[in-house]
Short mmCIF file of C-alpha atoms in Angstrom, two decimals:
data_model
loop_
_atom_site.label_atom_id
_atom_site.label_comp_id
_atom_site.label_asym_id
_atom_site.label_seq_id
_atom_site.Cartn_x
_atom_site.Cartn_y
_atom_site.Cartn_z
CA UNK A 1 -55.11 -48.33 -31.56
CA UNK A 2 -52.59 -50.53 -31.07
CA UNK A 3 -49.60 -48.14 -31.45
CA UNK A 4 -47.86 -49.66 -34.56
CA UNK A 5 -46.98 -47.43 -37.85
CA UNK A 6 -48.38 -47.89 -40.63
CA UNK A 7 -46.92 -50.35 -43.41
CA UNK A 8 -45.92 -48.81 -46.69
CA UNK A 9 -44.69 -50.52 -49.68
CA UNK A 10 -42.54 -48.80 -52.54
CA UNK A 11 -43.02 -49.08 -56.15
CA UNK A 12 -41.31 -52.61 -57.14
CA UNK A 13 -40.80 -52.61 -61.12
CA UNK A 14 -41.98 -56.55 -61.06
CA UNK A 15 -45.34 -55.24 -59.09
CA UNK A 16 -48.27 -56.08 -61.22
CA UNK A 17 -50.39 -53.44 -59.25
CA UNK A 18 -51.66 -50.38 -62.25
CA UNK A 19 -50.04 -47.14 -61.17
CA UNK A 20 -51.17 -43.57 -62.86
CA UNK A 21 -49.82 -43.18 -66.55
CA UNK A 22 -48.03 -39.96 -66.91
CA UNK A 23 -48.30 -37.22 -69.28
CA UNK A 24 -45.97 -34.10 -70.14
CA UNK A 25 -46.86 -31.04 -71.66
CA UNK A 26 -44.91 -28.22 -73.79
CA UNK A 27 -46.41 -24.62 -74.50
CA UNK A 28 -45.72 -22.19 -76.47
CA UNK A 29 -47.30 -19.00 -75.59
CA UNK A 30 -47.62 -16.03 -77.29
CA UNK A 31 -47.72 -12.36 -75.26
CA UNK A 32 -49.07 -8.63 -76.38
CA UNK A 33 -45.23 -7.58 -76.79
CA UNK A 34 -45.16 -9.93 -79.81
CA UNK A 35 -42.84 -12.20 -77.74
CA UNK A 36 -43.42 -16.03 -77.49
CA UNK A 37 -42.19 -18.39 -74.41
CA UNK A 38 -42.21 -22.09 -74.15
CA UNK A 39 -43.41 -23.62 -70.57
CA UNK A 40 -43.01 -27.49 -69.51
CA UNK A 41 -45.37 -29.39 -67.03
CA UNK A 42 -42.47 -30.42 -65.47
CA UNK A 43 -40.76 -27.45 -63.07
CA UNK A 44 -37.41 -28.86 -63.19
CA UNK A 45 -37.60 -28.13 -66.90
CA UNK A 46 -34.89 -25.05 -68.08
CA UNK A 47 -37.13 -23.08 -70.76
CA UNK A 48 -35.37 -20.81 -73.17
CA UNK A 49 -36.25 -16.82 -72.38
CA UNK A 50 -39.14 -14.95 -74.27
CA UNK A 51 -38.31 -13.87 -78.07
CA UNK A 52 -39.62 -12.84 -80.88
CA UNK A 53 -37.35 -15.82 -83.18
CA UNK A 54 -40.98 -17.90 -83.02
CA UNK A 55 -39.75 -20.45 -85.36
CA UNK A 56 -36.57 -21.09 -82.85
CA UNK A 57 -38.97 -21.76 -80.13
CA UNK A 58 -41.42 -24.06 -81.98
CA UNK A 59 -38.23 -26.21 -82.59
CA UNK A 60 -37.25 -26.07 -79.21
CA UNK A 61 -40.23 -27.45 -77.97
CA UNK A 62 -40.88 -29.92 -80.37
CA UNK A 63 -37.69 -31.25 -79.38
CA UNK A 64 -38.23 -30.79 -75.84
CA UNK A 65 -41.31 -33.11 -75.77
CA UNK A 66 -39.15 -35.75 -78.32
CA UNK A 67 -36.41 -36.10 -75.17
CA UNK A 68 -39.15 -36.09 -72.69
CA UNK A 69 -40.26 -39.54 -74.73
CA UNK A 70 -36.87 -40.79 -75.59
CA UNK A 71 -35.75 -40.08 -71.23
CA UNK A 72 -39.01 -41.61 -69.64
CA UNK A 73 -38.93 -45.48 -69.63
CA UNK A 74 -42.34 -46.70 -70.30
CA UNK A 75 -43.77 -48.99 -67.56
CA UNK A 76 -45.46 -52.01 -68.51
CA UNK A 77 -47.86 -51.73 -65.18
CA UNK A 78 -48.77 -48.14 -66.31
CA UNK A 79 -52.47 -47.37 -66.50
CA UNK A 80 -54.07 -45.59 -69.11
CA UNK A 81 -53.50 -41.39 -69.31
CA UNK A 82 -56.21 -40.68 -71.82
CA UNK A 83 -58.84 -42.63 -69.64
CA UNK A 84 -57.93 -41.11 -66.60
CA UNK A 85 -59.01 -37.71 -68.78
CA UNK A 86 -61.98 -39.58 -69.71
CA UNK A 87 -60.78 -40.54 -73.15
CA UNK A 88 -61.77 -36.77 -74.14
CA UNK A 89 -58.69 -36.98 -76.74
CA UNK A 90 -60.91 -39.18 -78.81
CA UNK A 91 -64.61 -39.80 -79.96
CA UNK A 92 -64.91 -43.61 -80.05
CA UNK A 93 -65.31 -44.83 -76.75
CA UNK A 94 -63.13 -48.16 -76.23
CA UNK A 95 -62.05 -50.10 -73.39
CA UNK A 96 -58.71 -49.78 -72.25
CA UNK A 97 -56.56 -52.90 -73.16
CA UNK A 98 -53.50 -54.22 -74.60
CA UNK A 99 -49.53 -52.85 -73.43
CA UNK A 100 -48.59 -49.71 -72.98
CA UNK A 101 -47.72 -47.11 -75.06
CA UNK A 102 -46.04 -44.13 -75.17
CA UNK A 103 -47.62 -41.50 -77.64
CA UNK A 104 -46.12 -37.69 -78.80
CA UNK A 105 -49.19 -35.43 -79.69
CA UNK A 106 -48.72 -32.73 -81.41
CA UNK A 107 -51.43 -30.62 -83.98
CA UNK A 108 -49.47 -29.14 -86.66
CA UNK A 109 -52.43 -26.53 -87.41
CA UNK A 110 -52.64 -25.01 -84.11
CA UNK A 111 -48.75 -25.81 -83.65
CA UNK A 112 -48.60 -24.69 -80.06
CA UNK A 113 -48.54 -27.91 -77.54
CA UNK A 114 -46.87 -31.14 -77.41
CA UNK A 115 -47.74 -33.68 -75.28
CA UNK A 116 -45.95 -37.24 -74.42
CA UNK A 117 -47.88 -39.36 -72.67
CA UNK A 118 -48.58 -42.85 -71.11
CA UNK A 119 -52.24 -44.38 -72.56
CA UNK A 120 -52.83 -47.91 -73.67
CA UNK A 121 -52.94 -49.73 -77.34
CA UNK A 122 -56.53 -49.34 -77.00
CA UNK A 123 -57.08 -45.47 -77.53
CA UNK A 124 -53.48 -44.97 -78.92
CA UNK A 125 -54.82 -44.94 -82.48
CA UNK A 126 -58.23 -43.30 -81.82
CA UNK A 127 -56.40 -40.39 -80.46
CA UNK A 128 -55.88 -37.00 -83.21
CA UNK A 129 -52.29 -36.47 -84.20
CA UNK A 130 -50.76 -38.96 -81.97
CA UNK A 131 -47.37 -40.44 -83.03
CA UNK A 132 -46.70 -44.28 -80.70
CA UNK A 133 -43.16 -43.29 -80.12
CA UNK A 134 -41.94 -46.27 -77.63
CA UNK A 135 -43.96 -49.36 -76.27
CA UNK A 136 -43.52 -51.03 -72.80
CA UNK A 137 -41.29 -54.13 -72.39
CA UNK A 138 -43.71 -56.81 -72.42
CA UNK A 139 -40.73 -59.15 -70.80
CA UNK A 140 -40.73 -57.16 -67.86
CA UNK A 141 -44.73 -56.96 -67.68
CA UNK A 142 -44.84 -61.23 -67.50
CA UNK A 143 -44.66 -62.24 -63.68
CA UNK A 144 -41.54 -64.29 -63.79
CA UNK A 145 -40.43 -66.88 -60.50
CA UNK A 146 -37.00 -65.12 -61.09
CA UNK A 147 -36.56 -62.15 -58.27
CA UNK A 148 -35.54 -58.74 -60.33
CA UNK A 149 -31.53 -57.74 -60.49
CA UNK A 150 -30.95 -54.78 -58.11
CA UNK A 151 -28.95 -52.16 -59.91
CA UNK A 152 -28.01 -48.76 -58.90
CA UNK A 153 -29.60 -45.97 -60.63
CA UNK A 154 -28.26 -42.50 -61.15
CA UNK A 155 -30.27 -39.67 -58.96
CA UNK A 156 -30.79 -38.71 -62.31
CA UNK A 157 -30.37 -38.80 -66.03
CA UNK A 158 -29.34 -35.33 -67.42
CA UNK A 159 -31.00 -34.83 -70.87
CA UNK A 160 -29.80 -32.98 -73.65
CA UNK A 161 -32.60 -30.47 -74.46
CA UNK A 162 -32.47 -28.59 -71.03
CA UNK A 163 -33.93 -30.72 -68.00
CA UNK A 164 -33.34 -33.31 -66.13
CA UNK A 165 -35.79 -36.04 -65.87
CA UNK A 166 -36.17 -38.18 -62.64
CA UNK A 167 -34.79 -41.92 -62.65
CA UNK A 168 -37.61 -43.22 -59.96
CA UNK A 169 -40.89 -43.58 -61.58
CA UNK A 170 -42.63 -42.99 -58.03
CA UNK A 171 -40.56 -40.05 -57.14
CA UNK A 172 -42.29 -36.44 -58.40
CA UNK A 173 -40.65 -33.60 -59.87
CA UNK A 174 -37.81 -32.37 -58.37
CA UNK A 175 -37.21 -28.74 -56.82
CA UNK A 176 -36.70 -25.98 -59.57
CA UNK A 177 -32.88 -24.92 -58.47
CA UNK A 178 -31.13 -21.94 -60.04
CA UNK A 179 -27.30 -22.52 -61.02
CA UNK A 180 -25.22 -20.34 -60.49
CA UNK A 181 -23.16 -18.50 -63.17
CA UNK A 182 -20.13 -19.39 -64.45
CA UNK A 183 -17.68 -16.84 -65.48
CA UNK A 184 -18.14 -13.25 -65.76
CA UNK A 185 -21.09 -11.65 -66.97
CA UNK A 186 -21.34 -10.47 -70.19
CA UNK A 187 -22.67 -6.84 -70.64
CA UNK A 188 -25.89 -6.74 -72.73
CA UNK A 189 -26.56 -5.49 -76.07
CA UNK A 190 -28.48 -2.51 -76.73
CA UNK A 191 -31.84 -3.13 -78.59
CA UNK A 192 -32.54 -1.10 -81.27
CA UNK A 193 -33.41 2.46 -80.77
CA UNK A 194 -32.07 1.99 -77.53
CA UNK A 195 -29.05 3.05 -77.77
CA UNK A 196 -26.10 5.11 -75.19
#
């Protein structure tokens, strides 16, 4: 050994080297009380609480995965999500080719998961109730002599729809952290037949 560290290299947007495509999933679940919640992949994610209002959560998450896709900037070195899964979302078997894409599934009959992920233009169409909802920037996937523009990004984007999505592709999700409350706390409402 000849006692030097290790060289590592971070993730360069003008790399040309395929890193993992990503995927996001939202749940909703039902439960024996006749309750429903909604879960993300992501941890970070603020879900609303358990209730009954099942058409309230449906649009929640619906619009949940929608603002994952709009928040996650699609990278033109991405590789495929649906092979890495074996291309199990679809029947035809392809090669992977062609940009990236990023696709919102969602099966209106079942009605219970959305998922937003990274796959290529190959198996985009093949797979079942998949909607292309943003393509790479093919500028930025041409090597160009030019070296990139180093601007500051935010530690991270704050989204709408309750989470926060990371700005650095190569970073992972950030630690769930509770907020504290602000203000006083309200006193809850009796349910019915629960009554003082």
């Amino acid at each position: 050994m000849n006692g030097r560290l290790p060289v590592t290299t971070a993730y360069n947007e003008s790399s040309t080297e395929r890193i993992p495509g990503r995927s996001w999933t939202v749940r909703l679940t039902g439960h024996s009380d006749r309750t429903a919640s909604v879960s993300c992949s992501t941890v970070a994610c603020r879900m609303p609480p358990r209730s009954r209002n099942l058409a309230a959560l449906r649009t929640f998450a619906a619009q949940h995965a929608a603002a994952h896709a709009r928040a996650a900037t699609i990278r033109p070195n991405a590789s495929c999500h649906c092979r890495a899964q074996h291309c199990a979302a679809h029947q035809a078997k392809v090669r992977c080719a062609g940009g990236v894409v990023m696709i919102l599934r969602h099966d209106p009959t079942v009605g219970r998961e959305w998922t937003v992920e990274e796959v290529c233009e190959s198996c985009a169409p093949l797979i079942a109730h998949a909607t292309i909802v943003g393509r790479a920037d093919r500028a930025r996937s041409a090597a160009t002599t030019k070296p990139a523009k180093k601007v500051p990004t935010p530690a991270r984007s704050s989204v709408p729809t309750g989470f926060s999505s990371p700005s650095d592709p190569a970073a992972g999700d950030p630690p769930r952290r509770r907020r504290p409350r602000s203000g006083p706390r309200r006193p809850r409402r009796p349910r019915n037949g629960q009554g003082h």
